mmCIF file of C-alpha atoms and ligand atoms in Angstrom:
data_model
loop_
_atom_site.group_PDB
_atom_site.id
_atom_site.type_symbol
_atom_site.label_atom_id
_atom_site.label_comp_id
_atom_site.label_asym_id
_atom_site.label_seq_id
_atom_site.Cartn_x
_atom_site.Cartn_y
_atom_site.Cartn_z
ATOM 1 C CA MET A 1 2.769 -32.325 5.216
ATOM 2 C CA PRO A 2 2.615 -31.773 1.462
ATOM 3 C CA PRO A 3 4.372 -34.439 -0.566
ATOM 4 C CA GLU A 4 7.798 -33.614 -1.864
ATOM 5 C CA ILE A 5 7.406 -31.805 -5.164
ATOM 6 C CA THR A 6 10.345 -30.190 -6.843
ATOM 7 C CA LEU A 7 9.699 -27.567 -9.482
ATOM 8 C CA PRO A 8 11.624 -27.962 -12.722
ATOM 9 C CA ASP A 9 13.942 -25.059 -13.551
ATOM 10 C CA HIS A 10 11.712 -23.524 -16.206
ATOM 11 C CA LEU A 11 8.944 -23.106 -13.593
ATOM 12 C CA ARG A 12 11.141 -21.165 -11.193
ATOM 13 C CA PRO A 13 10.625 -17.395 -11.367
ATOM 14 C CA SER A 14 13.791 -15.270 -11.461
ATOM 15 C CA ASP A 15 12.684 -13.954 -8.045
ATOM 16 C CA GLY A 16 10.463 -15.916 -5.684
ATOM 17 C CA ARG A 17 9.035 -13.063 -3.618
ATOM 18 C CA PHE A 18 5.294 -12.563 -4.192
ATOM 19 C CA GLY A 19 4.302 -11.259 -0.755
ATOM 20 C CA SER A 20 1.978 -8.294 -0.378
ATOM 21 C CA GLY A 21 4.160 -6.560 2.180
ATOM 22 C CA PRO A 22 6.929 -6.575 3.010
ATOM 23 C CA SER A 23 7.298 -7.245 -0.664
ATOM 24 C CA LYS A 24 10.126 -7.882 -3.084
ATOM 25 C CA VAL A 25 12.981 -5.411 -2.653
ATOM 26 C CA ARG A 26 14.957 -4.955 -5.839
ATOM 27 C CA ASN A 27 18.491 -6.329 -5.638
ATOM 28 C CA GLU A 28 19.729 -3.242 -7.525
ATOM 29 C CA ALA A 29 18.424 -1.041 -4.697
ATOM 30 C CA VAL A 30 20.170 -3.158 -2.072
ATOM 31 C CA GLU A 31 23.414 -3.001 -4.075
ATOM 32 C CA ALA A 32 23.096 0.775 -4.338
ATOM 33 C CA LEU A 33 22.538 0.932 -0.576
ATOM 34 C CA THR A 34 25.616 -1.214 0.022
ATOM 35 C CA ALA A 35 27.663 1.088 -2.200
ATOM 36 C CA ALA A 36 26.368 4.207 -0.430
ATOM 37 C CA ALA A 37 26.575 2.692 3.060
ATOM 38 C CA PRO A 38 30.014 3.883 4.213
ATOM 39 C CA GLU A 39 29.055 7.537 3.804
ATOM 40 C CA TYR A 40 25.344 7.169 4.501
ATOM 41 C CA LEU A 41 24.341 4.522 7.059
ATOM 42 C CA GLY A 42 25.257 5.529 10.569
ATOM 43 C CA THR A 43 25.314 9.269 9.849
ATOM 44 C CA SER A 44 23.157 12.050 11.298
ATOM 45 C CA HIS A 45 19.651 12.392 9.940
ATOM 46 C CA ARG A 46 19.872 16.125 10.567
ATOM 47 C CA ARG A 47 22.772 16.516 8.112
ATOM 48 C CA GLU A 48 22.787 17.041 4.376
ATOM 49 C CA THR A 49 23.714 13.469 3.376
ATOM 50 C CA VAL A 50 20.514 12.024 4.787
ATOM 51 C CA ARG A 51 18.357 15.100 4.178
ATOM 52 C CA PHE A 52 19.363 14.913 0.514
ATOM 53 C CA VAL A 53 17.910 11.382 0.339
ATOM 54 C CA VAL A 54 14.703 12.564 2.034
ATOM 55 C CA ARG A 55 14.498 15.460 -0.430
ATOM 56 C CA ARG A 56 14.944 13.069 -3.372
ATOM 57 C CA ALA A 57 12.142 10.869 -2.014
ATOM 58 C CA ARG A 58 9.806 13.829 -1.428
ATOM 59 C CA GLN A 59 10.490 15.452 -4.788
ATOM 60 C CA GLY A 60 10.421 12.146 -6.621
ATOM 61 C CA LEU A 61 7.046 11.224 -5.117
ATOM 62 C CA SER A 62 5.683 14.641 -5.954
ATOM 63 C CA GLU A 63 6.735 14.126 -9.575
ATOM 64 C CA LEU A 64 5.599 10.507 -9.750
ATOM 65 C CA LEU A 65 2.118 11.349 -8.459
ATOM 66 C CA SER A 66 1.969 14.655 -10.437
ATOM 67 C CA LEU A 67 1.057 16.578 -7.291
ATOM 68 C CA PRO A 68 -0.314 20.029 -8.119
ATOM 69 C CA ASP A 69 1.069 23.224 -6.573
ATOM 70 C CA GLY A 70 0.114 23.533 -2.943
ATOM 71 C CA TYR A 71 0.420 19.800 -2.219
ATOM 72 C CA GLU A 72 3.152 18.726 0.181
ATOM 73 C CA VAL A 73 4.760 15.382 0.976
ATOM 74 C CA LEU A 74 4.864 14.707 4.722
ATOM 75 C CA LEU A 75 6.630 11.808 6.359
ATOM 76 C CA GLY A 76 7.073 10.285 9.778
ATOM 77 C CA ASN A 77 7.923 7.109 11.620
ATOM 78 C CA GLY A 78 5.667 4.190 12.372
ATOM 79 C CA GLY A 79 4.177 3.160 9.027
ATOM 80 C CA THR A 80 0.582 3.487 7.927
ATOM 81 C CA THR A 81 -0.743 2.196 11.231
ATOM 82 C CA ALA A 82 0.874 5.125 13.029
ATOM 83 C CA PHE A 83 -0.519 7.490 10.416
ATOM 84 C CA TRP A 84 -4.062 6.333 11.289
ATOM 85 C CA ASP A 85 -3.409 7.451 14.869
ATOM 86 C CA ALA A 86 -1.876 10.712 13.644
ATOM 87 C CA ALA A 87 -4.912 11.339 11.425
ATOM 88 C CA ALA A 88 -7.309 10.678 14.296
ATOM 89 C CA PHE A 89 -5.482 13.377 16.236
ATOM 90 C CA GLY A 90 -4.593 15.823 13.519
ATOM 91 C CA LEU A 91 -6.813 15.515 10.424
ATOM 92 C CA ILE A 92 -10.302 14.565 11.575
ATOM 93 C CA GLU A 93 -12.182 17.483 13.036
ATOM 94 C CA ARG A 94 -15.191 15.759 14.641
ATOM 95 C CA ARG A 95 -16.558 12.894 12.609
ATOM 96 C CA SER A 96 -15.201 10.667 9.852
ATOM 97 C CA GLN A 97 -16.860 8.272 7.467
ATOM 98 C CA HIS A 98 -15.081 5.021 6.676
ATOM 99 C CA LEU A 99 -15.612 2.603 3.848
ATOM 100 C CA SER A 100 -14.837 -0.648 5.623
ATOM 101 C CA PHE A 101 -14.276 -3.627 3.355
ATOM 102 C CA GLY A 102 -11.396 -5.587 4.765
ATOM 103 C CA GLU A 103 -8.849 -5.844 7.510
ATOM 104 C CA PHE A 104 -7.028 -2.554 6.921
ATOM 105 C CA SER A 105 -9.994 -0.270 6.320
ATOM 106 C CA SER A 106 -11.760 -1.728 9.362
ATOM 107 C CA LYS A 107 -8.698 -1.098 11.521
ATOM 108 C CA PHE A 108 -8.724 2.618 10.762
ATOM 109 C CA ALA A 109 -12.454 2.764 11.554
ATOM 110 C CA ALA A 110 -11.702 1.126 14.912
ATOM 111 C CA VAL A 111 -9.105 3.822 15.654
ATOM 112 C CA THR A 112 -11.559 6.687 15.228
ATOM 113 C CA ARG A 113 -14.313 4.779 17.061
ATOM 114 C CA GLY A 114 -11.999 4.547 20.041
ATOM 115 C CA ALA A 115 -10.775 8.153 19.958
ATOM 116 C CA PRO A 116 -12.418 9.959 22.891
ATOM 117 C CA HIS A 117 -12.135 13.409 21.281
ATOM 118 C CA LEU A 118 -14.058 12.378 18.117
ATOM 119 C CA ASP A 119 -17.729 11.635 17.527
ATOM 120 C CA ASP A 120 -18.533 8.035 16.632
ATOM 121 C CA PRO A 121 -17.575 7.489 13.002
ATOM 122 C CA ASP A 122 -19.998 6.538 10.258
ATOM 123 C CA VAL A 123 -18.777 3.128 9.096
ATOM 124 C CA ILE A 124 -20.157 1.747 5.834
ATOM 125 C CA GLU A 125 -19.356 -1.913 5.379
ATOM 126 C CA SER A 126 -19.612 -4.359 2.533
ATOM 127 C CA PRO A 127 -18.868 -8.086 2.315
ATOM 128 C CA ALA A 128 -15.306 -9.279 1.647
ATOM 129 C CA GLY A 129 -14.603 -9.177 -2.072
ATOM 130 C CA THR A 130 -16.636 -5.984 -2.696
ATOM 131 C CA HIS A 131 -16.427 -2.325 -1.680
ATOM 132 C CA PRO A 132 -19.077 0.125 -0.459
ATOM 133 C CA GLU A 133 -19.655 3.661 -1.765
ATOM 134 C CA PRO A 134 -19.402 6.828 0.309
ATOM 135 C CA ARG A 135 -22.609 8.622 1.373
ATOM 136 C CA VAL A 136 -22.397 12.358 1.775
ATOM 137 C CA ASP A 137 -23.644 13.480 5.159
ATOM 138 C CA ALA A 138 -23.481 16.973 6.662
ATOM 139 C CA SER A 139 -22.047 15.638 9.940
ATOM 140 C CA ILE A 140 -18.956 14.232 8.196
ATOM 141 C CA ASP A 141 -15.811 16.355 7.869
ATOM 142 C CA THR A 142 -13.459 13.570 6.698
ATOM 143 C CA TYR A 143 -14.106 10.768 4.201
ATOM 144 C CA ALA A 144 -11.727 7.832 4.654
ATOM 145 C CA LEU A 145 -11.264 5.726 1.530
ATOM 146 C CA THR A 146 -8.926 2.861 0.693
ATOM 147 C CA HIS A 147 -7.518 2.715 -2.829
ATOM 148 C CA ASN A 148 -6.598 -0.950 -2.595
ATOM 149 C CA GLU A 149 -7.781 -3.215 0.249
ATOM 150 C CA THR A 150 -4.744 -5.472 0.398
ATOM 151 C CA SER A 151 -6.424 -8.074 2.605
ATOM 152 C CA THR A 152 -9.068 -8.966 0.003
ATOM 153 C CA GLY A 153 -7.594 -7.746 -3.290
ATOM 154 C CA VAL A 154 -10.397 -5.239 -3.936
ATOM 155 C CA CYS A 155 -9.536 -1.882 -5.440
ATOM 156 C CA MET A 156 -11.699 1.180 -5.911
ATOM 157 C CA GLU A 157 -11.378 4.400 -7.812
ATOM 158 C CA VAL A 158 -10.366 7.437 -5.753
ATOM 159 C CA ARG A 159 -13.159 9.938 -6.280
ATOM 160 C CA ARG A 160 -14.234 12.893 -4.166
ATOM 161 C CA PRO A 161 -17.840 12.424 -3.041
ATOM 162 C CA GLU A 162 -19.966 15.127 -4.640
ATOM 163 C CA GLY A 163 -21.582 17.863 -2.611
ATOM 164 C CA THR A 164 -19.284 18.053 0.387
ATOM 165 C CA ASP A 165 -16.371 20.200 1.455
ATOM 166 C CA GLY A 166 -15.171 17.472 3.822
ATOM 167 C CA ILE A 167 -11.634 16.311 3.165
ATOM 168 C CA VAL A 168 -10.890 12.988 1.464
ATOM 169 C CA ILE A 169 -8.115 10.888 2.971
ATOM 170 C CA VAL A 170 -7.035 7.746 1.193
ATOM 171 C CA ASP A 171 -5.179 4.704 2.471
ATOM 172 C CA ALA A 172 -2.978 4.019 -0.542
ATOM 173 C CA THR A 173 -0.485 1.791 1.259
ATOM 174 C CA SER A 174 -0.512 -0.922 -1.393
ATOM 175 C CA ALA A 175 -1.761 1.287 -4.251
ATOM 176 C CA ALA A 176 0.559 4.283 -4.359
ATOM 177 C CA GLY A 177 3.109 3.832 -7.108
ATOM 178 C CA GLY A 178 1.202 1.024 -8.810
ATOM 179 C CA MET A 179 -2.237 2.491 -9.500
ATOM 180 C CA ARG A 180 -3.264 5.591 -11.407
ATOM 181 C CA VAL A 181 -4.709 8.379 -9.317
ATOM 182 C CA ASP A 182 -5.904 11.942 -9.882
ATOM 183 C CA PRO A 183 -4.522 14.115 -7.056
ATOM 184 C CA GLY A 184 -7.495 16.473 -7.453
ATOM 185 C CA GLN A 185 -9.622 13.694 -5.939
ATOM 186 C CA PHE A 186 -7.825 13.476 -2.583
ATOM 187 C CA ASP A 187 -6.614 15.661 0.261
ATOM 188 C CA ALA A 188 -4.302 13.124 1.840
ATOM 189 C CA TYR A 189 -2.948 10.082 0.000
ATOM 190 C CA TYR A 190 -0.946 8.107 2.515
ATOM 191 C CA PHE A 191 1.156 4.981 2.309
ATOM 192 C CA ALA A 192 4.298 3.160 3.441
ATOM 193 C CA PRO A 193 7.296 2.039 1.365
ATOM 194 C CA GLN A 194 7.095 -1.752 1.751
ATOM 195 C CA LYS A 195 4.483 -2.415 -0.950
ATOM 196 C CA CYS A 196 4.602 -0.823 -4.444
ATOM 197 C CA PHE A 197 7.742 1.102 -3.558
ATOM 198 C CA ALA A 198 9.733 -2.060 -2.931
ATOM 199 C CA GLY A 199 11.281 -0.622 0.194
ATOM 200 C CA ASP A 200 11.192 -1.528 3.843
ATOM 201 C CA GLY A 201 8.565 -0.795 6.491
ATOM 202 C CA GLY A 202 8.487 1.653 9.370
ATOM 203 C CA LEU A 203 7.800 4.928 7.588
ATOM 204 C CA TRP A 204 4.576 6.720 6.680
ATOM 205 C CA ILE A 205 4.267 9.164 3.814
ATOM 206 C CA ALA A 206 1.283 11.426 3.207
ATOM 207 C CA CYS A 207 0.728 13.581 0.136
ATOM 208 C CA CYS A 208 -1.408 16.429 1.441
ATOM 209 C CA SER A 209 -3.444 19.084 -0.369
ATOM 210 C CA ALA A 210 -3.672 22.704 0.742
ATOM 211 C CA ALA A 211 -7.030 21.855 2.352
ATOM 212 C CA ALA A 212 -5.419 19.068 4.382
ATOM 213 C CA ILE A 213 -2.565 21.375 5.448
ATOM 214 C CA GLU A 214 -5.143 23.971 6.475
ATOM 215 C CA ARG A 215 -7.010 21.344 8.490
ATOM 216 C CA ILE A 216 -3.771 20.337 10.227
ATOM 217 C CA ALA A 217 -3.084 23.973 11.113
ATOM 218 C CA ARG A 218 -6.609 24.584 12.381
ATOM 219 C CA ILE A 219 -6.633 21.542 14.661
ATOM 220 C CA SER A 220 -3.162 22.401 15.854
ATOM 221 C CA ALA A 221 -4.388 25.856 16.910
ATOM 222 C CA SER A 222 -7.295 24.310 18.851
ATOM 223 C CA GLU A 223 -7.339 22.964 22.390
ATOM 224 C CA ARG A 224 -6.776 19.369 21.311
ATOM 225 C CA TRP A 225 -3.768 17.625 22.773
ATOM 226 C CA LEU A 226 -1.486 16.081 20.135
ATOM 227 C CA PRO A 227 1.109 13.508 21.230
ATOM 228 C CA PRO A 228 4.330 14.836 19.683
ATOM 229 C CA SER A 229 5.330 11.640 17.856
ATOM 230 C CA LEU A 230 1.871 11.596 16.190
ATOM 231 C CA SER A 231 1.591 15.334 15.678
ATOM 232 C CA LEU A 232 1.006 16.299 12.057
ATOM 233 C CA PRO A 233 2.027 19.947 12.595
ATOM 234 C CA ILE A 234 5.373 18.699 13.935
ATOM 235 C CA ALA A 235 5.658 16.221 11.029
ATOM 236 C CA LEU A 236 4.900 19.035 8.573
ATOM 237 C CA GLU A 237 7.517 21.312 10.078
ATOM 238 C CA ASN A 238 10.150 18.560 9.910
ATOM 239 C CA SER A 239 9.177 17.337 6.447
ATOM 240 C CA ARG A 240 9.644 20.849 5.084
ATOM 241 C CA LEU A 241 13.236 20.547 6.309
ATOM 242 C CA ASP A 242 13.594 17.067 4.761
ATOM 243 C CA GLN A 243 13.737 15.518 8.195
ATOM 244 C CA THR A 244 11.633 13.433 10.522
ATOM 245 C CA TYR A 245 10.771 14.418 14.103
ATOM 246 C CA ASN A 246 12.732 11.515 15.551
ATOM 247 C CA THR A 247 15.328 9.159 14.125
ATOM 248 C CA PRO A 248 14.155 7.312 11.012
ATOM 249 C CA ALA A 249 15.506 4.036 9.589
ATOM 250 C CA LEU A 250 18.015 5.339 7.049
ATOM 251 C CA ALA A 251 18.006 2.179 4.945
ATOM 252 C CA THR A 252 14.225 2.485 4.464
ATOM 253 C CA LEU A 253 14.577 6.055 3.260
ATOM 254 C CA PHE A 254 17.317 5.099 0.844
ATOM 255 C CA LEU A 255 15.388 2.191 -0.670
ATOM 256 C CA LEU A 256 12.332 4.421 -1.080
ATOM 257 C CA ALA A 257 14.220 7.211 -2.841
ATOM 258 C CA HIS A 258 16.017 4.713 -5.044
ATOM 259 C CA ASP A 259 12.835 2.959 -6.087
ATOM 260 C CA VAL A 260 10.919 6.157 -6.801
ATOM 261 C CA GLU A 261 13.765 7.291 -9.057
ATOM 262 C CA TRP A 262 13.805 3.888 -10.757
ATOM 263 C CA MET A 263 10.094 4.246 -11.531
ATOM 264 C CA LEU A 264 10.601 7.762 -12.869
ATOM 265 C CA GLU A 265 13.432 6.585 -15.117
ATOM 266 C CA GLN A 266 11.266 3.777 -16.481
ATOM 267 C CA GLY A 267 8.454 6.181 -17.397
ATOM 268 C CA GLY A 268 6.720 7.170 -14.169
ATOM 269 C CA LEU A 269 3.361 6.156 -12.768
ATOM 270 C CA GLU A 270 1.836 5.287 -16.127
ATOM 271 C CA TRP A 271 4.697 2.876 -16.777
ATOM 272 C CA ALA A 272 4.371 1.317 -13.324
ATOM 273 C CA ALA A 273 0.577 0.985 -13.528
ATOM 274 C CA SER A 274 0.803 -0.534 -17.019
ATOM 275 C CA ARG A 275 3.284 -3.089 -15.778
ATOM 276 C CA CYS A 276 0.880 -4.030 -12.957
ATOM 277 C CA ASP A 277 -1.952 -4.214 -15.538
ATOM 278 C CA ARG A 278 0.100 -6.678 -17.543
ATOM 279 C CA SER A 279 0.788 -8.870 -14.496
ATOM 280 C CA ALA A 280 -2.908 -8.732 -13.576
ATOM 281 C CA GLU A 281 -3.957 -9.739 -17.061
ATOM 282 C CA ILE A 282 -1.624 -12.729 -16.890
ATOM 283 C CA LEU A 283 -2.787 -13.800 -13.450
ATOM 284 C CA TYR A 284 -6.549 -13.292 -13.761
ATOM 285 C CA GLY A 285 -6.483 -14.638 -17.316
ATOM 286 C CA TRP A 286 -4.840 -17.788 -16.019
ATOM 287 C CA ALA A 287 -7.331 -18.080 -13.125
ATOM 288 C CA GLU A 288 -10.333 -17.675 -15.421
ATOM 289 C CA ALA A 289 -9.041 -20.330 -17.780
ATOM 290 C CA SER A 290 -8.097 -22.693 -14.962
ATOM 291 C CA LYS A 291 -10.220 -25.709 -13.998
ATOM 292 C CA HIS A 292 -9.638 -25.134 -10.286
ATOM 293 C CA ALA A 293 -9.002 -21.403 -9.775
ATOM 294 C CA THR A 294 -11.283 -18.330 -9.951
ATOM 295 C CA PRO A 295 -10.592 -14.686 -9.162
ATOM 296 C CA PHE A 296 -12.022 -14.056 -5.672
ATOM 297 C CA VAL A 297 -13.340 -10.589 -6.558
ATOM 298 C CA ALA A 298 -16.433 -11.023 -8.715
ATOM 299 C CA LYS A 299 -16.437 -7.671 -10.529
ATOM 300 C CA PRO A 300 -13.504 -7.425 -12.946
ATOM 301 C CA GLY A 301 -13.244 -3.644 -12.416
ATOM 302 C CA GLU A 302 -12.725 -4.142 -8.684
ATOM 303 C CA ARG A 303 -9.997 -6.777 -9.053
ATOM 304 C CA SER A 304 -6.754 -5.384 -7.772
ATOM 305 C CA HIS A 305 -3.879 -5.053 -10.220
ATOM 306 C CA VAL A 306 -1.393 -4.819 -7.353
ATOM 307 C CA SER A 307 -2.445 -7.650 -5.011
ATOM 308 C CA ALA A 308 -4.502 -10.405 -6.567
ATOM 309 C CA THR A 309 -6.609 -12.954 -4.694
ATOM 310 C CA VAL A 310 -7.511 -16.253 -6.321
ATOM 311 C CA ASP A 311 -9.875 -18.855 -4.846
ATOM 312 C CA PHE A 312 -9.536 -22.599 -5.440
ATOM 313 C CA ASP A 313 -12.221 -25.279 -5.591
ATOM 314 C CA ASP A 314 -12.244 -27.999 -2.967
ATOM 315 C CA GLN A 315 -10.173 -30.366 -5.038
ATOM 316 C CA VAL A 316 -7.225 -28.121 -4.299
ATOM 317 C CA ASP A 317 -5.782 -27.354 -0.879
ATOM 318 C CA ALA A 318 -4.451 -23.833 -1.373
ATOM 319 C CA ALA A 319 -2.480 -23.983 1.872
ATOM 320 C CA ALA A 320 -0.640 -27.069 0.596
ATOM 321 C CA VAL A 321 0.038 -25.294 -2.710
ATOM 322 C CA ALA A 322 1.479 -22.290 -0.864
ATOM 323 C CA ALA A 323 3.580 -24.568 1.349
ATOM 324 C CA THR A 324 4.932 -26.466 -1.657
ATOM 325 C CA LEU A 325 5.752 -23.225 -3.443
ATOM 326 C CA ARG A 326 7.489 -22.021 -0.299
ATOM 327 C CA ALA A 327 9.564 -25.201 -0.128
ATOM 328 C CA ASN A 328 10.651 -24.346 -3.683
ATOM 329 C CA GLY A 329 11.660 -20.783 -2.843
ATOM 330 C CA ILE A 330 8.419 -19.080 -3.945
ATOM 331 C CA VAL A 331 7.283 -17.310 -0.800
ATOM 332 C CA ASP A 332 4.335 -15.473 0.753
ATOM 333 C CA THR A 333 1.542 -16.566 -1.576
ATOM 334 C CA GLU A 334 -0.601 -17.444 1.465
ATOM 335 C CA PRO A 335 -3.919 -15.540 1.725
ATOM 336 C CA TYR A 336 -4.594 -12.890 4.345
ATOM 337 C CA ARG A 337 -4.902 -15.029 7.456
ATOM 338 C CA LYS A 338 -8.174 -13.631 8.820
ATOM 339 C CA LEU A 339 -10.005 -13.960 5.500
ATOM 340 C CA GLY A 340 -9.993 -17.734 6.058
ATOM 341 C CA ARG A 341 -10.492 -18.755 2.424
ATOM 342 C CA ASN A 342 -9.059 -21.551 0.265
ATOM 343 C CA GLN A 343 -7.070 -18.926 -1.559
ATOM 344 C CA LEU A 344 -3.717 -17.635 -2.720
ATOM 345 C CA ARG A 345 -2.828 -13.952 -2.639
ATOM 346 C CA ILE A 346 -0.189 -12.824 -5.086
ATOM 347 C CA ALA A 347 1.399 -9.385 -5.169
ATOM 348 C CA LEU A 348 1.753 -7.792 -8.603
ATOM 349 C CA PHE A 349 3.679 -4.704 -7.500
ATOM 350 C CA PRO A 350 5.796 -2.821 -10.073
ATOM 351 C CA ALA A 351 9.040 -4.424 -8.880
ATOM 352 C CA ILE A 352 7.633 -7.881 -9.658
ATOM 353 C CA ALA A 353 8.285 -8.877 -13.263
ATOM 354 C CA PRO A 354 5.222 -9.876 -15.338
ATOM 355 C CA ASP A 355 7.306 -12.762 -16.728
ATOM 356 C CA ASP A 356 7.768 -14.041 -13.194
ATOM 357 C CA VAL A 357 4.005 -13.889 -12.670
ATOM 358 C CA ALA A 358 3.550 -15.989 -15.799
ATOM 359 C CA THR A 359 6.121 -18.497 -14.555
ATOM 360 C CA LEU A 360 4.383 -18.595 -11.182
ATOM 361 C CA THR A 361 1.057 -19.565 -12.772
ATOM 362 C CA GLY A 362 2.846 -22.457 -14.496
ATOM 363 C CA ALA A 363 4.372 -23.460 -11.172
ATOM 364 C CA ILE A 364 0.962 -23.412 -9.464
ATOM 365 C CA ASP A 365 -0.517 -25.638 -12.193
ATOM 366 C CA TYR A 366 2.402 -28.022 -11.842
ATOM 367 C CA VAL A 367 1.944 -28.260 -8.082
ATOM 368 C CA ILE A 368 -1.846 -28.649 -8.321
ATOM 369 C CA GLU A 369 -1.541 -31.533 -10.746
ATOM 370 C CA ARG A 370 0.806 -33.359 -8.436
ATOM 371 C CA LEU A 371 -1.100 -32.604 -5.216
ATOM 372 C CA ALA A 372 -4.518 -33.472 -6.683
ATOM 373 C CA ARG A 373 -6.612 -35.430 -4.230
HETATM 374 C C1 PLP B 1 0.038 -2.922 4.612
HETATM 375 C C2 PLP B 1 -1.142 -2.038 4.772
HETATM 376 C C3 PLP B 1 -1.342 -1.281 5.939
HETATM 377 C C4 PLP B 1 -0.438 -1.373 7.130
HETATM 378 O O1 PLP B 1 0.794 -0.783 6.877
HETATM 379 P P1 PLP B 1 1.906 -0.706 8.035
HETATM 380 O O2 PLP B 1 2.994 0.110 7.424
HETATM 381 O O3 PLP B 1 2.297 -2.107 8.357
HETATM 382 O O4 PLP B 1 1.276 -0.031 9.207
HETATM 383 C C5 PLP B 1 -2.434 -0.453 5.969
HETATM 384 N N1 PLP B 1 -3.298 -0.354 4.949
HETATM 385 C C6 PLP B 1 -3.147 -1.073 3.816
HETATM 386 C C7 PLP B 1 -4.130 -0.919 2.706
HETATM 387 C C8 PLP B 1 -2.058 -1.938 3.696
HETATM 388 O O5 PLP B 1 -1.901 -2.642 2.583
#
């Protein structure tokens, strides 16, 4: 049990949620949902009231990510994990290549490895805290990248490998809305609302290029069986009508649309990414100056600006720090459980105020001093 340590008021952030997903939901969005609830929650998702919210989310995302003509925003139920299954059925033709550098990217690789209708994937791994590079290979029709590996706090640039007409599909679950991206570099950029978009889980969203839509149509016309709830042609047909195939969580949709519009009002993706840059500068700057902390990711250019990981030396018990913070209302700074490091992981998503990140670093120092062994 950590000793009782009570943070003084000036070391208490205005909001104590620093988890990497589910992450801080803005109170303004919840208030807007409460105000809209009597006409919105508990109404048919096939009717205009709900479809209007879906349309706002789809159009808002298209604007936020500056999607070129021909790109479409698809959505369905089940979160990113369900999208991996949908992609294994409906986007990968025969063989995918996966850059595997953490828990999430390795999970998608495991999905395609297990899919009986696909060839064994090409999985390129690198140690935790780094990322591998794609290798163009004629047998590959789908390159699976991860914009931000949330489990380790490593980010990578989204770039189409040169010399292939394979499609590029990007897990952007914790990156979309907080990191800059050039849509010309991807064919599917997929994510869920509970990270940068400060919403709730349970939904997947995929921004698809014309090439990805063509791939979906071609596979759909083939012999392959597609389970309806994971069928991308069915998701496409419904998304075009601002609907989902089966009943979605209406609150999730509302929070997503509200947050996307908030970001657009503030200045769009550049605004959001700059705000994350500022939080990252505060956090990594603090870690580099600290006696006990160091950024886990060695290369500064690969350090995530949306989910930061910071290692501690053995004079500090990071788990005790996280527990003490939690007892003071600062929650979810624990590291990704399977990484097994003496570490804190701190989300820097756009909804999280840079000032709160600064206050948090002061709180961590305060706790460390008093826990010192
Ligand atoms: C959170 C996360 C997932 C899993 O998302 P779910 O919606 O819970 O399925 C997948 N990939 C990355 C990079 C994530 O951060």
